[in-house]
Amino acid sequence: MYRSNNCGELRSSHINNEVTLSGWVQKVRDKGFMVWVDLRDRYGITQLIFDEERTPKAMMEQAQKLGREFVIQVKGTVIERDSKNPNIPTGDIEILVSELTILNTALTPPFTIEDKTDGGEELRMKYRYLDIRRNPVKNNLIFRHKVTQEVRNFLSNQDFIEVETPYLIKSTPEGARDFVVPSRMNEGQFYALPQSPQTFKQLLMVGGMDKYFQIVKCFRDEDLRADRQPEFTQIDCEMAFVEQDDILDVFEGLTRHLLKEVNGVEIEKFPRMLYDDAMRLYGNDKPDIRFGMEFGELNAVTQHKDFKVFNDAELVVGIAVPGGNSYTRKEIDKLIEWVKRPQVGALGMIYSRCNEDGTYKSSVDKFYDQDDLAKWAEITNAKAGDLVCVLSGPTNKVRAQLSALRMELATRLGLRDPKVFAPLWVMDFPLLEWDEDTERYHAMHHPFTSPKPGQIELLDTNPGEVKANAYDLVLNGNEIGGGSIRIHDKATQAIMLKHLGFSEADAKAQFGFLMDAFEYGAPPHGGLAFGLDRLVAILGGQETIRDFIAFPKNNSGRDVMIDAPSKIDDAQLEELSLKLNIKS
């Protein structure tokens, strides 16, 4: 038996007990006549003591040679500590060691295994197995486990069935690029790794499974942005014989359950907002509603003067910054430089100070009088002491720019409290979006999303106006889940694929198995998928998903620990009938 107890459980009630512990050496303090060792495992830290009066000389010398991260086993007696440590649960006791066994030695770690380490992110990723020993990473992985267990408990109690779907599937042309896998047994042919189990969960509904879920890996070969992984985990769900409200009710329930059980937070209201309103008021489809600063559209009160910048703009829009009138001119200039960065892309920013005496001072006083500026304040809900920030330009671009500014200002003002949770449903997305590069419409969600009832005829006359029977669940400015009511009949699915540019032959080749299934009694169905990595991070009060993934990849999609992706040898290429044509 390597241990009778773990390193986090011994208390004063265990004094005089004989115990066996195993773990890693966290720290050694050698006073010559006495040696203290902090022994660590997943559960905590227990202090060991060796002293020359009670410890044999050979064991004392052995203890003095222990190094950080040595793996050891000790046997000994629980005794009361002379100098208690109130900062750890085991701080009232220590172990007087009677036997010491070194199970394994260790090189000096490349960074300190402490809560606050001296290791940079890339170094810690290279030695991730050491990083996991640190409390912040260890606790995040335990937290993720707790969330997934609560998800399974809730859905199982709602009669959902967990079903595994294949990882080696057929490549389809919609969405991001597929990761492809060559088939040795089928020369010249390839599997794809699933971007989601979308078609399989629909087939499960055809198969009568009624309520399905799966906590599943998904794969997308797309250009990586900060905090995005090429492989990620979804809580994938589907239900048959349901309408939109049925699905929203179930997953509001799941979200409430997680917030209560994991965070101890009770949430009652899940507001619903139309996609068009989210874009108009917040500039994006996943608004953070923990704070205000809603957009005010100013075209009507800015385009009546000789200010060409505003007159030529498709949209003039502003926000009120609470207390922003206290900003110095230098601070405002820095804010202007911030919005002009390439990542944001604004050409500049106009502002108006809302003075305490009810007057206004603007950077464009030459063109706008006090009455004009008062209207700016009214439309943006600015009060005395606030600052109105105004951007202008093409509608979609300027909304995205002001959205970025709103979030940056909220962060600076401390308005994004990670302990406050504000869920929101965003509804009625466009069914299609125009792609300038391909000069055709693409599905905003996926090709199997149903249009809103009564709108399918618009596909022939005004496809850009068709709304999807789709919904996203947003939490604290992050999309944590999204789904839709699906198309469940072959004729409607054929119309949808036609408008996405598929010929009848292409549609049959790519999706014939699904359309054939629809002819065998497919029920009305719909579903939703949560992004587990993002959900866990937000519930954990953080925004970086890597900290909640055991072995994440870096921004280049590389695993620097195992050095993947990597080349394969010529024999493997030949066996797979592959030939590389790499341009230098």
Coordinates of C-alpha atoms in Angstrom, one line a residue:
M1 CA 0.0 0.0 0.0
Y2 CA 1.6 3.2 -1.2
R3 CA -0.6 5.4 1.0
S4 CA -3.2 5.1 3.8
N5 CA -4.2 8.7 3.5
N6 CA -3.8 11.6 1.0
C7 CA -1.8 14.8 1.7
G8 CA -4.9 16.9 2.2
E9 CA -7.0 15.0 4.8
L10 CA -5.0 14.7 8.0
R11 CA -6.2 16.9 10.9
S12 CA -5.7 17.3 14.7
S13 CA -8.2 14.4 15.2
H14 CA -5.6 12.1 13.5
I15 CA -2.8 12.9 16.1
N16 CA -0.9 9.8 17.2
N17 CA -2.2 7.8 14.1
E18 CA 0.4 5.8 12.1
V19 CA 0.0 6.8 8.5
T20 CA 1.6 6.2 5.1
L21 CA 1.7 9.0 2.5
S22 CA 3.1 9.3 -1.0
G23 CA 3.6 12.3 -3.3
W24 CA 5.9 14.9 -4.7
V25 CA 8.4 17.0 -2.7
Q26 CA 7.1 20.6 -3.0
K27 CA 9.8 22.2 -0.8
V28 CA 12.7 21.2 1.5
R29 CA 13.8 23.4 4.5
D30 CA 17.1 22.2 5.9
K31 CA 18.2 23.7 9.3
G32 CA 21.0 21.1 9.7
F33 CA 19.6 19.6 12.9
M34 CA 16.1 19.5 11.5
V35 CA 14.6 19.1 8.0
W36 CA 11.0 20.0 7.0
V37 CA 9.6 18.7 3.8
D38 CA 6.3 19.8 2.2
L39 CA 4.8 16.7 0.6
R40 CA 2.2 17.3 -2.2
D41 CA -0.4 15.3 -4.0
R42 CA -3.6 16.2 -5.8
Y43 CA -5.4 16.7 -2.5
G44 CA -3.1 19.1 -0.7
I45 CA 0.1 19.4 1.2
T46 CA 1.3 17.8 4.4
Q47 CA 4.5 18.8 6.3
L48 CA 7.0 16.1 7.2
I49 CA 9.6 16.5 9.9
F50 CA 12.9 14.8 10.4
D51 CA 15.1 15.8 13.4
E52 CA 18.5 14.5 14.6
E53 CA 17.1 13.5 18.0
R54 CA 14.4 11.2 16.7
T55 CA 15.5 10.4 13.2
P56 CA 18.2 7.8 12.4
K57 CA 21.3 9.4 10.9
A58 CA 21.1 7.6 7.6
M59 CA 17.5 8.7 7.1
M60 CA 18.4 12.2 8.1
E61 CA 21.1 12.3 5.4
Q62 CA 18.6 10.9 2.9
A63 CA 16.1 13.6 3.7
Q64 CA 18.7 16.3 3.3
K65 CA 19.3 15.1 -0.3
L66 CA 15.7 15.3 -1.4
G67 CA 15.1 17.6 -4.3
R68 CA 12.0 19.4 -5.6
E69 CA 9.5 17.0 -7.3
F70 CA 11.2 13.8 -6.0
V71 CA 8.5 11.2 -5.7
I72 CA 8.6 9.7 -2.2
Q73 CA 6.7 7.5 0.3
V74 CA 6.9 8.0 4.0
K75 CA 5.5 6.2 7.1
G76 CA 5.3 8.0 10.3
T77 CA 3.2 9.4 13.2
V78 CA 0.8 12.4 13.0
I79 CA 1.9 14.9 15.6
E80 CA 0.9 18.4 16.5
R81 CA 2.8 21.2 14.9
D82 CA 4.7 23.6 17.1
S83 CA 4.2 26.5 14.6
K84 CA 0.8 26.0 13.0
N85 CA 0.0 27.2 9.5
P86 CA -3.6 28.6 9.2
N87 CA -3.2 28.9 5.4
I88 CA -3.5 25.2 4.7
P89 CA -6.1 22.7 5.9
T90 CA -3.4 20.4 7.3
G91 CA -1.6 23.3 9.1
D92 CA -2.2 22.0 12.6
I93 CA -0.3 18.8 12.2
E94 CA 2.9 17.3 10.7
I95 CA 4.3 13.8 10.2
L96 CA 7.2 12.6 12.3
V97 CA 8.8 10.3 9.7
S98 CA 9.9 6.8 10.7
E99 CA 10.5 5.4 7.1
L100 CA 11.5 7.2 3.9
T101 CA 11.5 5.6 0.5
I102 CA 12.5 7.5 -2.7
L103 CA 10.2 6.1 -5.4
N104 CA 11.8 8.3 -8.1
T105 CA 14.2 11.2 -8.4
A106 CA 13.5 14.2 -10.5
L107 CA 15.4 16.8 -12.5
T108 CA 15.1 20.3 -11.4
P109 CA 11.9 21.6 -13.1
P110 CA 12.2 24.3 -15.8
F111 CA 9.8 26.4 -13.8
T112 CA 8.5 26.5 -10.2
I113 CA 5.6 24.3 -9.4
E114 CA 3.8 27.1 -7.5
D115 CA 0.5 28.9 -7.9
K116 CA 2.4 31.9 -9.1
T117 CA 5.1 30.4 -11.3
D118 CA 8.1 31.9 -13.1
G119 CA 7.3 29.9 -16.3
G120 CA 6.0 31.6 -19.4
E121 CA 3.0 30.1 -21.3
E122 CA 5.1 28.5 -24.1
L123 CA 7.5 26.9 -21.6
R124 CA 4.6 25.6 -19.5
M125 CA 2.9 24.2 -22.6
K126 CA 6.1 22.3 -23.5
Y127 CA 6.1 20.7 -20.0
R128 CA 2.4 20.6 -19.5
Y129 CA 2.6 17.4 -17.4
L130 CA 4.5 19.6 -14.8
D131 CA 2.1 22.5 -15.3
I132 CA -0.8 20.2 -14.3
R133 CA 0.8 19.7 -10.9
R134 CA 0.2 23.4 -10.2
N135 CA -3.0 24.2 -8.2
P136 CA -4.5 26.6 -10.8
V137 CA -4.4 24.1 -13.6
K138 CA -5.2 21.1 -11.4
N139 CA -8.2 22.9 -10.0
N140 CA -9.4 24.0 -13.4
L141 CA -9.4 20.4 -14.6
I142 CA -11.3 19.2 -11.5
F143 CA -13.7 22.1 -12.1
R144 CA -14.3 20.9 -15.7
H145 CA -15.0 17.4 -14.4
K146 CA -17.6 18.8 -12.0
V147 CA -19.3 20.7 -14.8
T148 CA -19.4 17.7 -17.1
Q149 CA -20.8 15.5 -14.3
E150 CA -23.6 18.0 -13.6
V151 CA -24.4 18.2 -17.4
R152 CA -24.7 14.4 -17.5
N153 CA -26.8 14.3 -14.3
F154 CA -29.2 17.0 -15.6
L155 CA -29.7 15.6 -19.1
S156 CA -30.0 12.0 -17.9
N157 CA -32.7 13.1 -15.4
Q158 CA -34.5 14.7 -18.4
D159 CA -34.5 11.3 -20.2
F160 CA -31.8 12.2 -22.7
I161 CA -29.7 9.2 -24.0
E162 CA -26.0 9.6 -24.4
V163 CA -25.0 8.1 -27.8
E164 CA -21.5 8.1 -29.4
T165 CA -21.2 9.1 -33.1
P166 CA -18.3 8.3 -35.5
Y167 CA -15.1 10.4 -35.7
L168 CA -14.3 9.1 -39.2
I169 CA -17.0 10.5 -41.5
K170 CA -17.6 12.0 -44.9
S171 CA -16.2 15.4 -45.9
T172 CA -18.8 18.1 -46.7
P173 CA -18.2 21.5 -48.3
E174 CA -20.0 23.7 -45.8
G175 CA -18.5 25.5 -42.8
A176 CA -14.8 25.6 -42.0
R177 CA -12.3 23.3 -43.6
D178 CA -12.3 19.7 -42.6
F179 CA -9.4 17.8 -41.1
V180 CA -9.0 14.9 -43.5
V181 CA -7.7 11.4 -42.8
P182 CA -6.5 9.1 -45.7
S183 CA -7.9 5.6 -45.9
R184 CA -5.3 2.9 -46.4
M185 CA -7.9 0.3 -47.3
N186 CA -9.7 2.6 -49.7
E187 CA -6.9 3.9 -51.9
G188 CA -7.2 7.6 -52.9
Q189 CA -10.2 8.2 -50.5
F190 CA -10.4 10.1 -47.3
Y191 CA -12.4 10.4 -44.2
A192 CA -13.0 13.7 -42.5
L193 CA -13.0 14.5 -38.8
P194 CA -16.4 15.9 -37.8
Q195 CA -16.9 19.7 -37.3
S196 CA -20.0 18.6 -35.3
P197 CA -22.1 15.5 -35.2
Q198 CA -24.9 17.4 -37.0
T199 CA -26.2 14.9 -39.5
F200 CA -25.8 12.0 -37.1
K201 CA -27.9 13.5 -34.4
Q202 CA -30.6 14.2 -37.0
L203 CA -30.4 10.6 -38.1
L204 CA -30.8 9.6 -34.5
M205 CA -34.0 11.6 -34.4
V206 CA -35.2 9.7 -37.5
G207 CA -34.2 6.5 -35.7
G208 CA -36.6 7.4 -32.9
M209 CA -34.0 8.1 -30.1
D210 CA -36.2 11.2 -29.2
K211 CA -33.7 12.9 -26.8
Y212 CA -30.0 12.6 -27.5
F213 CA -26.8 14.1 -26.0
Q214 CA -23.1 13.6 -26.3
I215 CA -20.1 15.3 -24.9
V216 CA -18.0 15.1 -28.0
K217 CA -14.8 16.3 -29.7
C218 CA -15.2 18.4 -32.8
F219 CA -12.5 19.5 -35.3
R220 CA -12.2 22.5 -37.6
D221 CA -9.2 23.3 -39.7
E222 CA -9.5 27.1 -39.7
D223 CA -7.2 30.0 -39.1
L224 CA -6.7 30.3 -35.4
R225 CA -7.4 33.4 -33.4
A226 CA -6.6 34.0 -29.8
D227 CA -8.2 31.4 -27.5
R228 CA -9.4 29.1 -30.3
Q229 CA -8.5 25.5 -30.6
P230 CA -8.5 23.3 -33.7
E231 CA -10.2 20.6 -31.6
F232 CA -12.8 21.5 -29.1
T233 CA -15.6 19.9 -27.1
Q234 CA -19.3 20.3 -27.5
I235 CA -22.3 19.3 -25.3
D236 CA -24.3 18.2 -28.4
C237 CA -28.1 17.7 -28.0
E238 CA -31.1 17.0 -30.1
M239 CA -34.8 16.5 -29.4
A240 CA -37.7 15.2 -31.5
F241 CA -41.3 16.4 -31.6
V242 CA -40.4 19.8 -30.2
E243 CA -40.8 23.5 -31.1
Q244 CA -38.3 26.3 -30.4
D245 CA -39.7 27.1 -26.9
D246 CA -39.4 23.5 -25.8
I247 CA -35.7 23.5 -26.6
L248 CA -35.1 26.9 -25.0
D249 CA -36.9 25.8 -21.8
V250 CA -34.8 22.6 -21.4
F251 CA -31.4 24.4 -21.9
E252 CA -32.4 27.3 -19.7
G253 CA -33.0 24.6 -17.2
L254 CA -29.5 23.1 -17.8
T255 CA -27.8 26.5 -17.5
R256 CA -29.7 27.4 -14.3
H257 CA -28.7 24.0 -12.9
L258 CA -25.0 24.5 -13.7
L259 CA -25.0 28.0 -12.2
K260 CA -26.7 26.8 -9.1
E261 CA -24.7 23.6 -8.5
V262 CA -21.3 24.8 -9.7
N263 CA -21.4 28.5 -8.7
G264 CA -24.1 28.7 -6.1
V265 CA -25.9 31.4 -8.2
E266 CA -29.7 31.6 -8.8
I267 CA -30.7 33.0 -12.2
E268 CA -34.4 33.4 -13.1
K269 CA -34.5 35.6 -16.2
F270 CA -33.2 34.6 -19.6
P271 CA -34.1 37.6 -21.7
R272 CA -34.7 37.1 -25.4
M273 CA -33.4 39.6 -28.0
L274 CA -33.8 39.6 -31.8
Y275 CA -30.6 39.4 -33.8
D276 CA -31.4 42.7 -35.6
D277 CA -31.7 44.4 -32.2
A278 CA -28.5 42.9 -30.8
M279 CA -26.6 44.3 -33.9
R280 CA -28.3 47.7 -33.6
L281 CA -27.9 48.1 -29.8
Y282 CA -24.6 46.3 -29.2
G283 CA -22.9 45.9 -32.6
N284 CA -22.6 42.1 -32.3
D285 CA -24.7 39.0 -32.0
K286 CA -23.4 38.0 -28.5
P287 CA -23.8 41.2 -26.4
D288 CA -22.6 41.4 -22.8
I289 CA -25.6 42.8 -20.9
R290 CA -24.0 42.9 -17.5
F291 CA -23.7 46.7 -18.2
G292 CA -25.4 49.3 -20.3
M293 CA -23.6 51.5 -22.8
E294 CA -26.2 50.7 -25.6
F295 CA -25.6 52.2 -29.0
G296 CA -27.4 55.3 -30.0
E297 CA -27.8 55.9 -33.8
L298 CA -27.1 59.5 -34.5
N299 CA -27.6 59.9 -38.3
A300 CA -30.7 62.1 -37.9
V301 CA -28.9 64.6 -35.5
T302 CA -25.5 64.7 -37.1
Q303 CA -26.1 64.7 -40.9
H304 CA -27.7 68.2 -41.1
K305 CA -24.4 70.2 -40.8
D306 CA -21.3 70.7 -43.0
F307 CA -19.3 67.9 -41.3
K308 CA -18.4 65.7 -44.3
V309 CA -17.1 62.8 -42.2
F310 CA -20.6 62.3 -40.8
N311 CA -22.5 63.3 -43.9
D312 CA -20.7 60.7 -46.0
A313 CA -21.2 57.9 -43.5
E314 CA -23.7 55.1 -43.8
L315 CA -24.0 55.0 -40.0
V316 CA -23.1 57.5 -37.3
V317 CA -23.4 55.8 -33.9
G318 CA -22.3 56.6 -30.3
I319 CA -22.1 55.3 -26.7
A320 CA -22.1 57.0 -23.4
V321 CA -19.1 56.2 -21.2
P322 CA -20.1 56.5 -17.5
G323 CA -18.0 59.1 -15.7
G324 CA -15.9 59.5 -18.9
N325 CA -15.9 63.3 -18.6
S326 CA -13.1 62.9 -16.1
Y327 CA -10.8 61.6 -18.8
T328 CA -8.0 64.0 -19.6
R329 CA -7.3 65.1 -23.2
K330 CA -4.3 62.8 -23.2
E331 CA -6.4 59.8 -22.1
I332 CA -9.0 60.5 -24.8
D333 CA -6.2 60.8 -27.4
K334 CA -5.0 57.4 -26.3
L335 CA -8.5 56.0 -26.7
I336 CA -8.6 57.4 -30.2
E337 CA -5.3 55.7 -31.0
W338 CA -6.8 52.5 -29.6
V339 CA -9.7 52.5 -32.0
K340 CA -7.3 53.3 -34.9
R341 CA -5.3 50.1 -34.3
P342 CA -5.5 47.6 -37.2
Q343 CA -7.3 45.1 -34.9
V344 CA -10.2 47.6 -34.6
G345 CA -9.7 49.6 -37.9
A346 CA -11.6 52.9 -37.2
L347 CA -10.3 56.0 -38.9
G348 CA -10.8 58.1 -35.8
M349 CA -13.3 59.0 -33.0
I350 CA -15.4 62.1 -32.3
Y351 CA -16.3 62.8 -28.6
S352 CA -18.5 65.1 -26.6
R353 CA -18.0 65.9 -22.9
C354 CA -21.2 66.1 -20.8
N355 CA -20.3 68.7 -18.2
E356 CA -21.8 68.8 -14.7
D357 CA -23.4 72.2 -15.4
G358 CA -25.4 70.8 -18.3
T359 CA -23.2 72.2 -21.1
Y360 CA -21.3 70.2 -23.6
K361 CA -17.8 70.4 -25.1
S362 CA -17.1 68.5 -28.3
S363 CA -14.1 67.8 -30.6
V364 CA -16.4 69.1 -33.4
D365 CA -17.8 72.3 -31.7
K366 CA -17.1 74.1 -35.0
F367 CA -20.0 72.2 -36.6
Y368 CA -22.4 71.4 -33.8
D369 CA -24.0 73.7 -31.2
Q370 CA -25.2 72.9 -27.7
D371 CA -28.7 71.9 -28.9
D372 CA -27.1 69.3 -31.3
L373 CA -24.8 67.9 -28.6
A374 CA -27.8 67.7 -26.2
K375 CA -29.5 65.5 -28.7
W376 CA -26.4 63.3 -28.9
A377 CA -26.5 62.9 -25.1
E378 CA -30.3 62.2 -25.1
I379 CA -30.0 59.4 -27.8
T380 CA -27.0 57.7 -26.1
N381 CA -28.6 58.1 -22.6
A382 CA -25.6 60.1 -21.5
K383 CA -25.8 62.0 -18.2
A384 CA -23.8 64.8 -16.6
G385 CA -20.2 63.6 -16.1
D386 CA -20.3 61.1 -19.0
L387 CA -18.4 61.1 -22.3
V388 CA -20.1 60.4 -25.6
C389 CA -17.9 58.5 -28.1
V390 CA -18.9 58.6 -31.7
L391 CA -17.8 56.5 -34.7
S392 CA -19.0 56.6 -38.3
G393 CA -18.6 54.6 -41.5
P394 CA -20.1 51.6 -43.2
T395 CA -22.8 50.1 -41.0
N396 CA -21.3 46.6 -40.4
K397 CA -17.8 47.8 -39.9
V398 CA -18.6 50.7 -37.6
R399 CA -20.8 48.5 -35.4
A400 CA -18.0 46.0 -35.0
Q401 CA -15.6 48.9 -34.2
L402 CA -17.9 50.4 -31.6
S403 CA -18.6 47.0 -30.1
A404 CA -14.9 46.5 -29.6
L405 CA -14.6 49.9 -28.0
R406 CA -17.6 49.3 -25.7
M407 CA -16.0 46.0 -24.4
E408 CA -12.6 47.7 -23.9
L409 CA -14.1 50.6 -21.9
A410 CA -16.2 48.2 -19.8
T411 CA -13.1 46.2 -19.0
R412 CA -11.2 49.4 -18.0
L413 CA -14.2 50.6 -15.9
G414 CA -14.5 47.2 -14.1
L415 CA -18.0 46.6 -15.4
R416 CA -17.3 42.9 -16.5
D417 CA -17.5 41.2 -13.1
P418 CA -16.8 37.5 -13.6
K419 CA -18.9 36.7 -10.6
V420 CA -22.0 38.2 -12.2
F421 CA -23.8 36.1 -14.8
A422 CA -26.1 37.6 -17.4
P423 CA -27.6 35.0 -19.9
L424 CA -29.4 36.1 -23.0
W425 CA -31.1 34.3 -25.9
V426 CA -30.4 35.9 -29.3
M427 CA -33.1 34.9 -31.8
D428 CA -34.0 35.0 -35.5
F429 CA -30.7 35.1 -37.2
P430 CA -30.5 35.5 -40.9
L431 CA -30.8 32.1 -42.6
L432 CA -28.1 33.1 -45.2
E433 CA -25.2 35.4 -45.4
W434 CA -23.5 36.8 -48.6
D435 CA -19.9 35.9 -49.2
E436 CA -18.1 38.5 -51.2
D437 CA -15.3 36.1 -52.2
T438 CA -17.5 33.4 -53.6
E439 CA -20.2 35.8 -54.6
R440 CA -23.0 33.5 -53.3
Y441 CA -25.0 32.9 -50.2
H442 CA -23.8 30.6 -47.5
A443 CA -25.7 29.2 -44.5
M444 CA -25.1 31.3 -41.5
H445 CA -25.4 28.3 -39.2
H446 CA -25.5 25.1 -41.4
P447 CA -27.5 23.9 -44.4
F448 CA -30.0 22.0 -42.2
T449 CA -31.4 25.0 -40.4
S450 CA -35.1 25.6 -41.0
P451 CA -36.3 29.0 -42.1
K452 CA -38.9 30.7 -39.9
P453 CA -42.4 29.5 -40.7
G454 CA -43.9 31.1 -43.8
Q455 CA -40.6 32.5 -45.1
I456 CA -39.4 29.8 -47.4
E457 CA -41.0 31.5 -50.4
L458 CA -38.6 34.5 -49.8
L459 CA -35.7 32.3 -50.8
D460 CA -36.6 32.9 -54.4
T461 CA -37.3 36.6 -54.2
N462 CA -35.2 38.0 -51.3
P463 CA -32.9 35.4 -49.8
G464 CA -31.0 37.9 -47.6
E465 CA -34.2 38.7 -45.7
V466 CA -35.1 35.1 -44.7
K467 CA -34.8 34.5 -41.0
A468 CA -33.6 31.2 -39.5
N469 CA -35.5 29.3 -36.8
A470 CA -32.2 29.6 -34.9
Y471 CA -31.1 30.8 -31.5
D472 CA -27.9 31.3 -29.6
L473 CA -27.4 31.3 -25.8
V474 CA -25.1 34.1 -24.8
L475 CA -23.5 34.4 -21.3
N476 CA -21.4 37.4 -20.3
G477 CA -20.7 38.4 -23.9
N478 CA -19.7 34.9 -25.1
E479 CA -21.7 32.6 -27.2
I480 CA -21.9 29.4 -25.1
G481 CA -24.5 27.5 -27.2
G482 CA -26.4 27.7 -30.4
G483 CA -28.9 25.7 -32.3
S484 CA -32.0 25.6 -34.5
I485 CA -35.1 23.8 -35.5
R486 CA -34.0 21.6 -38.4
I487 CA -35.4 20.9 -41.8
H488 CA -37.1 17.5 -41.6
D489 CA -38.5 16.9 -45.1
K490 CA -36.7 16.1 -48.3
A491 CA -38.4 18.8 -50.4
T492 CA -37.5 21.7 -48.1
Q493 CA -34.0 20.4 -47.7
A494 CA -33.6 20.2 -51.5
I495 CA -34.8 23.9 -51.9
M496 CA -32.3 25.0 -49.2
L497 CA -29.4 23.2 -50.9
K498 CA -30.3 24.6 -54.3
H499 CA -30.1 28.2 -52.9
L500 CA -26.7 27.3 -51.4
G501 CA -25.4 26.6 -54.9
F502 CA -25.7 22.7 -54.9
S503 CA -26.8 21.1 -58.1
E504 CA -29.2 18.2 -57.7
A505 CA -26.4 15.7 -58.3
D506 CA -24.1 17.5 -55.8
A507 CA -26.8 17.5 -53.2
K508 CA -27.4 13.8 -53.6
A509 CA -23.6 13.0 -53.6
Q510 CA -23.0 15.0 -50.4
F511 CA -26.2 14.6 -48.4
G512 CA -28.2 11.9 -50.1
F513 CA -28.1 9.7 -47.0
L514 CA -29.8 12.4 -45.0
M515 CA -32.4 13.2 -47.6
D516 CA -33.1 9.6 -48.1
A517 CA -33.7 9.2 -44.4
F518 CA -36.2 12.0 -44.4
E519 CA -38.4 9.9 -46.7
Y520 CA -38.8 7.2 -44.0
G521 CA -40.8 9.3 -41.5
A522 CA -38.5 11.9 -40.0
P523 CA -40.1 13.7 -37.0
P524 CA -40.0 17.5 -36.5
H525 CA -36.8 18.0 -34.5
G526 CA -34.3 20.6 -33.3
G527 CA -31.4 20.9 -31.0
L528 CA -28.5 22.9 -29.5
A529 CA -24.8 22.5 -28.9
F530 CA -22.9 24.1 -26.0
G531 CA -19.2 24.9 -26.4
L532 CA -18.0 23.1 -23.3
D533 CA -14.6 24.7 -23.2
R534 CA -16.0 28.2 -23.2
L535 CA -18.8 27.4 -20.8
V536 CA -16.4 25.9 -18.3
A537 CA -14.1 28.9 -18.5
I538 CA -16.9 31.4 -17.9
L539 CA -18.4 29.4 -15.0
G540 CA -14.8 29.4 -13.7
G541 CA -14.7 33.2 -13.8
Q542 CA -12.1 33.2 -16.6
E543 CA -12.1 33.8 -20.4
T544 CA -9.1 31.7 -21.5
I545 CA -10.2 28.2 -22.5
R546 CA -6.7 26.8 -22.6
D547 CA -6.5 26.9 -18.8
F548 CA -9.4 24.4 -18.7
I549 CA -8.0 22.0 -21.4
A550 CA -5.6 19.3 -20.2
F551 CA -3.3 19.4 -23.3
P552 CA -4.1 22.5 -25.4
K553 CA -2.5 23.6 -28.6
N554 CA -0.9 27.0 -29.2
N555 CA -2.0 29.8 -31.5
S556 CA -0.4 28.0 -34.4
G557 CA -2.3 24.8 -33.7
R558 CA 0.8 23.1 -32.5
D559 CA 1.2 20.8 -29.5
V560 CA 4.7 21.9 -28.4
M561 CA 4.9 19.1 -25.8
I562 CA 4.7 16.2 -28.2
D563 CA 5.8 18.3 -31.3
A564 CA 2.6 17.8 -33.4
P565 CA 1.8 18.0 -36.2
S566 CA 4.9 16.3 -37.5
K567 CA 6.1 14.7 -40.7
I568 CA 5.5 11.0 -41.4
D569 CA 8.0 8.8 -43.1
D570 CA 8.1 7.8 -46.8
A571 CA 6.9 4.3 -46.1
Q572 CA 3.7 5.5 -44.5
L573 CA 3.1 7.9 -47.4
E574 CA 3.6 5.1 -49.9
E575 CA 1.3 2.8 -47.9
L576 CA -1.4 5.5 -48.0
S577 CA -0.8 6.3 -51.7
L578 CA 0.1 9.9 -50.9
K579 CA 2.7 12.1 -52.5
L580 CA 3.7 15.4 -51.1
N581 CA 4.0 18.5 -53.3
I582 CA 5.3 21.2 -50.9
K583 CA 6.2 24.5 -52.4
S584 CA 9.2 26.1 -50.7

